[in-house]
Short mmCIF file of N, CA and C in Angstrom, two decimals:
data_model
loop_
_atom_site.label_atom_id
_atom_site.label_comp_id
_atom_site.label_asym_id
_atom_site.label_seq_id
_atom_site.Cartn_x
_atom_site.Cartn_y
_atom_site.Cartn_z
N MET A 1 12.52 -4.94 -1.27
CA MET A 1 11.29 -5.71 0.21
C MET A 1 10.35 -4.21 -0.06
N VAL A 2 9.23 -4.39 -0.01
CA VAL A 2 8.63 -3.35 0.47
C VAL A 2 7.75 -2.85 2.12
N GLN A 3 7.86 -2.55 2.62
CA GLN A 3 7.66 -2.42 4.29
C GLN A 3 6.57 -1.12 4.35
N PHE A 4 5.57 -1.87 5.15
CA PHE A 4 4.76 -0.47 5.57
C PHE A 4 4.99 -0.33 6.94
N ILE A 5 4.95 0.59 7.64
CA ILE A 5 4.04 1.09 9.35
C ILE A 5 3.09 1.84 9.34
N ALA A 6 2.41 0.81 9.96
CA ALA A 6 0.89 1.57 9.75
C ALA A 6 0.99 2.00 11.52
N GLY A 7 -0.24 3.60 11.50
CA GLY A 7 -0.79 3.92 12.82
C GLY A 7 -1.31 4.96 12.72
N GLY A 8 -1.92 5.21 13.48
CA GLY A 8 -3.00 6.51 13.49
C GLY A 8 -1.76 8.15 14.03
N LYS A 9 -2.73 9.05 13.18
CA LYS A 9 -1.56 9.92 13.24
C LYS A 9 -1.64 10.69 14.26
N GLY A 10 -0.18 11.08 14.70
CA GLY A 10 1.01 11.20 15.84
C GLY A 10 0.94 10.16 16.92
N GLU A 11 1.14 9.14 16.38
CA GLU A 11 1.53 7.61 16.72
C GLU A 11 2.99 7.39 16.53
N GLY A 12 3.75 8.83 16.39
CA GLY A 12 5.23 8.26 16.18
C GLY A 12 5.89 7.22 14.91
N LYS A 13 4.87 7.23 13.67
CA LYS A 13 5.51 7.16 12.44
C LYS A 13 6.63 7.87 12.15
N THR A 14 6.38 8.97 12.19
CA THR A 14 8.14 9.73 11.00
C THR A 14 8.21 10.09 12.08
N LYS A 15 9.09 9.62 13.02
CA LYS A 15 10.09 9.98 13.90
C LYS A 15 10.96 8.32 13.92
N LEU A 16 10.07 7.19 14.10
CA LEU A 16 10.57 5.81 13.25
C LEU A 16 11.14 5.89 12.52
N LEU A 17 10.84 6.44 11.15
CA LEU A 17 11.22 6.20 10.06
C LEU A 17 12.69 7.24 10.10
N ILE A 18 12.37 7.71 10.19
CA ILE A 18 13.79 8.86 9.82
C ILE A 18 14.82 8.33 10.81
N ASP A 19 14.25 7.86 12.62
CA ASP A 19 15.45 7.05 13.04
C ASP A 19 16.09 5.82 12.27
N LYS A 20 14.78 4.96 11.48
CA LYS A 20 15.74 4.19 10.86
C LYS A 20 16.51 4.30 9.68
N ALA A 21 16.01 5.51 8.69
CA ALA A 21 16.73 6.15 7.67
C ALA A 21 18.23 6.78 8.46
N ASN A 22 18.80 7.31 10.19
CA ASN A 22 19.54 7.71 10.14
C ASN A 22 20.21 6.46 10.57
N GLN A 23 19.83 5.63 11.80
CA GLN A 23 20.50 4.44 12.07
C GLN A 23 21.30 4.01 10.37
N GLN A 24 20.46 3.63 9.53
CA GLN A 24 20.98 2.63 8.22
C GLN A 24 21.97 3.51 7.71
N LEU A 25 21.84 4.90 7.59
CA LEU A 25 23.51 5.01 7.28
C LEU A 25 24.43 5.32 7.56
N LYS A 26 24.95 4.56 9.07
CA LYS A 26 26.12 4.02 9.11
C LYS A 26 26.27 3.01 8.81
N SER A 27 25.51 2.11 8.46
CA SER A 27 25.79 1.04 7.96
C SER A 27 25.84 0.80 6.71
N THR A 28 25.05 1.57 5.83
CA THR A 28 25.10 1.08 4.28
C THR A 28 25.84 1.70 3.71
N ASP A 29 25.77 1.08 2.75
CA ASP A 29 27.36 0.70 1.59
C ASP A 29 26.73 2.21 0.08
N GLY A 30 24.86 2.36 0.42
CA GLY A 30 24.56 2.60 -0.83
C GLY A 30 24.23 4.68 -0.49
N ASN A 31 22.89 4.51 -1.35
CA ASN A 31 22.52 6.22 -0.41
C ASN A 31 20.95 6.22 -0.37
N LEU A 32 20.61 7.01 0.54
CA LEU A 32 19.19 6.75 1.46
C LEU A 32 18.81 7.62 0.09
N VAL A 33 17.17 8.04 0.65
CA VAL A 33 16.63 8.54 -0.24
C VAL A 33 15.38 8.78 0.80
N PHE A 34 14.54 9.95 1.25
CA PHE A 34 13.57 10.37 2.05
C PHE A 34 12.64 11.16 1.40
N ILE A 35 11.33 10.50 0.91
CA ILE A 35 10.15 11.51 0.72
C ILE A 35 9.28 12.31 0.93
N ASP A 36 8.74 12.98 1.34
CA ASP A 36 7.47 13.60 2.37
C ASP A 36 7.14 14.92 1.55
N ASP A 37 5.89 14.82 2.48
CA ASP A 37 4.56 15.55 1.73
C ASP A 37 5.30 17.44 2.35
N ASP A 38 5.74 17.11 2.84
CA ASP A 38 6.70 18.57 3.01
C ASP A 38 8.08 18.47 4.00
N ARG A 39 8.73 19.58 4.00
CA ARG A 39 9.30 19.53 4.81
C ARG A 39 9.81 20.12 6.34
N ARG A 40 9.38 19.28 6.91
CA ARG A 40 9.18 19.89 8.46
C ARG A 40 10.28 18.33 9.29
N THR A 41 10.08 17.07 8.69
CA THR A 41 11.50 16.39 8.79
C THR A 41 12.89 17.03 8.23
N THR A 42 13.41 17.51 7.61
CA THR A 42 14.47 17.85 6.99
C THR A 42 15.15 18.24 8.06
N SER A 43 15.51 19.10 8.95
CA SER A 43 16.34 19.09 10.12
C SER A 43 16.26 18.04 11.30
N ASP A 44 15.98 16.49 10.99
CA ASP A 44 15.82 15.09 11.76
C ASP A 44 16.97 14.64 11.05
N LEU A 45 16.86 14.85 10.00
CA LEU A 45 17.10 13.44 8.66
C LEU A 45 19.07 14.72 8.92
N HIS A 46 19.91 12.59 8.79
CA HIS A 46 21.13 13.15 8.21
C HIS A 46 21.31 14.64 6.77
N TYR A 47 22.58 14.79 7.17
CA TYR A 47 22.34 15.14 5.94
C TYR A 47 22.45 14.80 4.64
N SER A 48 23.33 13.62 4.67
CA SER A 48 24.16 12.58 3.48
C SER A 48 22.48 12.38 3.05
N ILE A 49 21.67 12.08 3.71
CA ILE A 49 20.25 11.48 3.37
C ILE A 49 19.51 12.52 2.19
N ARG A 50 18.87 12.25 1.20
CA ARG A 50 18.58 12.69 0.24
C ARG A 50 17.17 13.08 0.48
N PHE A 51 16.89 14.11 0.20
CA PHE A 51 15.22 14.15 1.00
C PHE A 51 14.70 15.15 -0.37
N ILE A 52 13.68 14.68 -0.21
CA ILE A 52 12.61 14.91 -1.76
C ILE A 52 11.45 15.09 -1.09
N GLU A 53 11.24 16.53 -1.35
CA GLU A 53 9.55 16.89 -1.01
C GLU A 53 8.88 16.93 -2.49
N ALA A 54 7.81 15.75 -2.28
CA ALA A 54 6.36 15.71 -3.15
C ALA A 54 5.63 16.58 -3.18
N GLY A 55 5.46 16.94 -2.20
CA GLY A 55 4.51 18.09 -2.15
C GLY A 55 2.51 17.12 -1.84
N ARG A 56 1.26 17.94 -1.25
CA ARG A 56 0.28 18.08 -1.02
C ARG A 56 -0.53 17.45 -1.85
N GLY A 57 -0.90 16.29 -2.53
CA GLY A 57 -1.56 16.30 -3.37
C GLY A 57 -1.31 16.66 -5.18
N VAL A 58 0.58 16.47 -4.84
CA VAL A 58 0.74 16.60 -6.40
C VAL A 58 0.65 15.41 -7.21
N LEU A 59 0.72 14.38 -7.09
CA LEU A 59 0.57 12.73 -7.39
C LEU A 59 -0.75 12.46 -7.39
N SER A 60 -1.50 12.14 -8.81
CA SER A 60 -2.84 12.05 -8.53
C SER A 60 -3.03 10.49 -8.16
N ASN A 61 -2.13 9.92 -8.33
CA ASN A 61 -2.32 8.18 -8.21
C ASN A 61 -1.07 7.65 -7.91
N TYR A 62 -1.67 6.60 -7.55
CA TYR A 62 -0.22 4.95 -7.58
C TYR A 62 0.52 4.82 -8.87
N ARG A 63 0.19 5.44 -9.75
CA ARG A 63 0.53 5.18 -11.21
C ARG A 63 1.72 6.02 -11.47
N GLU A 64 1.45 7.21 -11.17
CA GLU A 64 2.08 8.59 -11.15
C GLU A 64 2.71 8.33 -10.11
N PHE A 65 3.03 8.37 -9.01
CA PHE A 65 3.70 7.67 -7.45
C PHE A 65 4.81 6.84 -7.81
N ALA A 66 4.12 5.56 -8.76
CA ALA A 66 5.35 4.81 -8.91
C ALA A 66 6.54 4.87 -9.67
N GLY A 67 5.48 6.04 -11.62
CA GLY A 67 6.66 6.42 -12.28
C GLY A 67 7.51 7.71 -11.50
N PHE A 68 7.41 8.29 -10.48
CA PHE A 68 7.98 9.36 -9.94
C PHE A 68 9.17 8.61 -9.16
N VAL A 69 8.49 7.63 -8.19
CA VAL A 69 9.89 6.68 -7.79
C VAL A 69 11.35 5.71 -9.02
N LEU A 70 9.99 5.80 -9.86
CA LEU A 70 10.98 5.31 -10.88
C LEU A 70 12.20 5.99 -11.50
N GLY A 71 12.08 7.57 -11.90
CA GLY A 71 12.95 7.77 -12.04
C GLY A 71 13.55 8.80 -11.15
N ILE A 72 13.25 8.74 -9.80
CA ILE A 72 13.88 8.56 -8.76
C ILE A 72 15.47 7.63 -9.20
N LEU A 73 14.68 6.20 -8.93
CA LEU A 73 15.87 5.18 -9.01
C LEU A 73 16.95 5.18 -10.63
N ALA A 74 16.33 5.85 -11.96
CA ALA A 74 16.93 6.38 -12.70
C ALA A 74 17.95 7.17 -12.78
N MET A 75 17.79 7.80 -11.79
CA MET A 75 18.89 9.35 -11.65
C MET A 75 20.16 8.69 -10.99
N ASP A 76 20.21 7.75 -9.38
CA ASP A 76 21.02 7.09 -9.02
C ASP A 76 20.22 5.25 -8.65
N SER A 77 21.53 5.23 -9.37
CA SER A 77 21.65 3.78 -8.65
C SER A 77 22.52 3.02 -7.81
N ASP A 78 22.79 3.54 -7.38
CA ASP A 78 23.09 3.35 -5.34
C ASP A 78 22.48 3.67 -4.51
N ILE A 79 21.26 3.86 -5.37
CA ILE A 79 19.86 3.58 -3.64
C ILE A 79 19.66 2.34 -3.11
N LYS A 80 20.27 2.92 -2.14
CA LYS A 80 19.41 1.26 -1.23
C LYS A 80 18.23 1.44 -0.80
N THR A 81 17.97 2.34 -0.34
CA THR A 81 16.55 2.43 0.63
C THR A 81 15.78 3.67 0.37
N VAL A 82 14.62 3.49 -0.15
CA VAL A 82 13.91 4.73 0.02
C VAL A 82 13.03 4.55 1.41
N TYR A 83 12.93 5.99 1.67
CA TYR A 83 11.77 5.91 2.88
C TYR A 83 10.73 6.83 2.93
N ILE A 84 9.37 6.45 2.49
CA ILE A 84 8.77 7.37 2.45
C ILE A 84 7.52 7.68 3.46
N ASP A 85 7.25 9.01 3.19
CA ASP A 85 6.69 9.35 5.34
C ASP A 85 5.42 10.41 4.18
N GLY A 86 4.17 10.29 4.67
CA GLY A 86 3.44 10.85 4.55
C GLY A 86 2.40 10.40 3.26
N LEU A 87 2.21 9.60 2.49
CA LEU A 87 1.70 8.91 0.67
C LEU A 87 0.29 9.13 1.19
N THR A 88 -0.22 9.56 1.98
CA THR A 88 -1.78 9.30 2.16
C THR A 88 -1.87 11.13 1.86
N ASN A 89 -0.85 11.52 2.01
CA ASN A 89 -0.73 13.45 1.49
C ASN A 89 -0.45 13.85 0.34
N ILE A 90 0.32 12.92 -0.32
CA ILE A 90 1.42 13.21 -1.31
C ILE A 90 0.14 12.66 -2.08
N LEU A 91 -0.51 11.40 -2.11
CA LEU A 91 -1.41 11.06 -3.39
C LEU A 91 -2.51 11.84 -2.49
N GLU A 92 -3.83 12.14 -4.02
CA GLU A 92 -4.55 13.08 -3.84
C GLU A 92 -5.27 12.11 -3.80
N THR A 93 -5.84 10.88 -4.20
CA THR A 93 -6.59 9.22 -3.26
C THR A 93 -5.35 8.38 -2.89
N LEU A 94 -5.65 7.90 -2.08
CA LEU A 94 -5.26 6.62 -1.78
C LEU A 94 -6.59 5.83 -1.23
N ASP A 95 -6.34 4.10 -1.60
CA ASP A 95 -7.28 3.53 -0.52
C ASP A 95 -6.81 2.20 -1.02
N ALA A 96 -7.69 1.55 -0.59
CA ALA A 96 -6.98 0.02 -0.58
C ALA A 96 -6.21 -0.88 -1.98
N ASP A 97 -7.33 -0.64 -2.60
CA ASP A 97 -7.35 -1.29 -4.02
C ASP A 97 -5.54 0.15 -4.31
N CYS A 98 -5.90 1.29 -4.44
CA CYS A 98 -5.16 1.93 -4.74
C CYS A 98 -3.46 1.61 -4.39
N LEU A 99 -3.28 1.33 -3.03
CA LEU A 99 -2.57 0.58 -1.54
C LEU A 99 -1.51 -0.51 -2.18
N VAL A 100 -2.50 -1.25 -2.49
CA VAL A 100 -2.37 -3.00 -2.60
C VAL A 100 -1.54 -3.05 -4.25
N LYS A 101 -2.11 -2.20 -5.30
CA LYS A 101 -1.24 -1.80 -6.50
C LYS A 101 -0.24 -1.10 -6.62
N LEU A 102 -0.19 -0.29 -5.65
CA LEU A 102 0.68 0.16 -5.53
C LEU A 102 2.42 -0.20 -4.45
N ALA A 103 1.69 -1.83 -3.84
CA ALA A 103 2.87 -2.49 -3.64
C ALA A 103 3.32 -3.12 -4.12
N LYS A 104 2.23 -3.57 -5.25
CA LYS A 104 2.91 -4.55 -6.09
C LYS A 104 3.65 -3.86 -6.98
N ARG A 105 3.49 -3.00 -7.68
CA ARG A 105 4.78 -2.36 -8.58
C ARG A 105 6.31 -1.90 -7.49
N LEU A 106 5.85 -1.87 -6.58
CA LEU A 106 7.18 -0.87 -5.87
C LEU A 106 7.64 -2.23 -5.79
N LYS A 107 7.02 -3.41 -5.52
CA LYS A 107 7.85 -4.64 -5.00
C LYS A 107 8.39 -5.31 -6.87
N VAL A 108 8.30 -5.02 -7.32
CA VAL A 108 8.92 -5.00 -8.95
C VAL A 108 9.69 -3.97 -9.25
N LEU A 109 9.60 -2.64 -8.56
CA LEU A 109 10.65 -1.99 -8.75
C LEU A 109 12.07 -2.44 -7.90
N SER A 110 12.09 -3.06 -6.30
CA SER A 110 12.56 -3.05 -5.60
C SER A 110 13.02 -4.31 -5.56
N GLU A 111 12.65 -5.28 -6.89
CA GLU A 111 13.26 -6.52 -7.17
C GLU A 111 13.96 -5.99 -7.98
N LYS A 112 14.08 -5.49 -9.20
CA LYS A 112 14.68 -4.84 -10.83
C LYS A 112 15.40 -3.87 -9.91
N ASN A 113 15.59 -3.30 -8.76
CA ASN A 113 16.66 -2.85 -8.84
C ASN A 113 17.38 -2.17 -6.97
N ASP A 114 17.19 -4.04 -6.20
CA ASP A 114 17.66 -4.17 -5.40
C ASP A 114 17.40 -3.09 -4.20
N VAL A 115 16.61 -2.36 -4.41
CA VAL A 115 16.09 -1.55 -3.47
C VAL A 115 14.96 -1.87 -2.64
N GLU A 116 14.91 -1.30 -1.27
CA GLU A 116 14.41 -1.79 -0.33
C GLU A 116 12.99 -0.09 0.01
N PHE A 117 12.08 -0.25 -0.50
CA PHE A 117 11.01 0.89 0.40
C PHE A 117 10.64 0.56 2.00
N ILE A 118 10.68 1.49 2.59
CA ILE A 118 9.73 1.83 3.95
C ILE A 118 9.13 2.84 3.60
N ILE A 119 7.05 2.68 3.88
CA ILE A 119 6.78 3.31 3.83
C ILE A 119 5.60 3.81 4.78
N CYS A 120 5.49 5.18 5.48
CA CYS A 120 4.38 5.52 6.62
C CYS A 120 2.71 5.43 5.61
N VAL A 121 1.86 4.99 6.12
CA VAL A 121 0.47 4.51 5.85
C VAL A 121 -0.12 5.38 7.36
N ASN A 122 -1.29 6.35 6.86
CA ASN A 122 -1.71 7.14 8.18
C ASN A 122 -2.85 6.09 8.21
N TRP A 123 -2.68 5.01 8.38
CA TRP A 123 -3.78 3.44 8.54
C TRP A 123 -3.56 2.81 9.65
N LYS A 124 -4.37 2.28 10.69
CA LYS A 124 -4.31 1.41 11.33
C LYS A 124 -3.67 0.07 11.20
N LYS A 125 -3.09 -1.29 11.34
CA LYS A 125 -2.55 -2.51 10.91
C LYS A 125 -3.79 -2.97 10.40
N ASP A 126 -5.33 -3.17 11.28
CA ASP A 126 -5.92 -3.73 10.62
C ASP A 126 -6.85 -2.98 9.60
N GLU A 127 -6.51 -2.13 9.09
CA GLU A 127 -7.69 -1.34 7.82
C GLU A 127 -6.59 -1.84 6.89
N PHE A 128 -5.46 -2.15 6.23
CA PHE A 128 -4.67 -2.74 5.48
C PHE A 128 -5.32 -3.54 4.71
N PRO A 129 -5.31 -3.56 3.97
CA PRO A 129 -6.19 -4.96 2.90
C PRO A 129 -5.49 -5.70 3.16
N GLN A 130 -5.86 -7.26 2.87
CA GLN A 130 -6.06 -8.21 3.28
C GLN A 130 -4.28 -8.71 2.58
N GLU A 131 -4.39 -8.27 1.21
CA GLU A 131 -3.14 -8.74 0.23
C GLU A 131 -2.07 -8.65 0.57
N ILE A 132 -1.57 -7.28 1.59
CA ILE A 132 -0.56 -6.61 2.16
C ILE A 132 -0.24 -6.82 2.70
N ALA A 133 -1.05 -6.84 4.46
CA ALA A 133 -1.47 -7.18 5.26
C ALA A 133 -0.22 -7.08 5.99
N ASP A 134 0.72 -8.75 5.61
CA ASP A 134 2.07 -9.44 6.45
C ASP A 134 3.22 -8.06 5.46
N LEU A 135 3.20 -7.43 4.90
CA LEU A 135 3.87 -6.35 4.64
C LEU A 135 4.07 -5.42 5.47
N CYS A 136 3.18 -5.48 6.73
CA CYS A 136 2.69 -3.92 7.79
C CYS A 136 3.72 -4.27 9.28
N SER A 137 3.38 -3.34 9.82
CA SER A 137 5.00 -3.50 11.41
C SER A 137 4.13 -2.73 12.12
#
């Protein structure tokens, strides 16, 4: 499953994502991964959640990001959920077309690896492309 958390800057998306990860840790039998563009959130995450700093603008496009995620999944077959925050900062460019293509690639990875992806994006829900609008909360 691929799910997007939509909202403008400062609307509490990161806190929601951290709370979801910390809560899921109590009931999961697998590993959780939290990818972010910086380390600001690390003190709020439980130490058992694997934190990965992707950096700002390190990955050029959705293809590189999907490959990055595939590499993470290849290292640990027990990952149940990947939380992604700061996607608009991690990628150099992220437009509607790229987001749709990324969602499709992550959906394939989700189905093949039995992994859930929960992604925060600094866009309002009505700004999401129609093809993936039903994946937004």
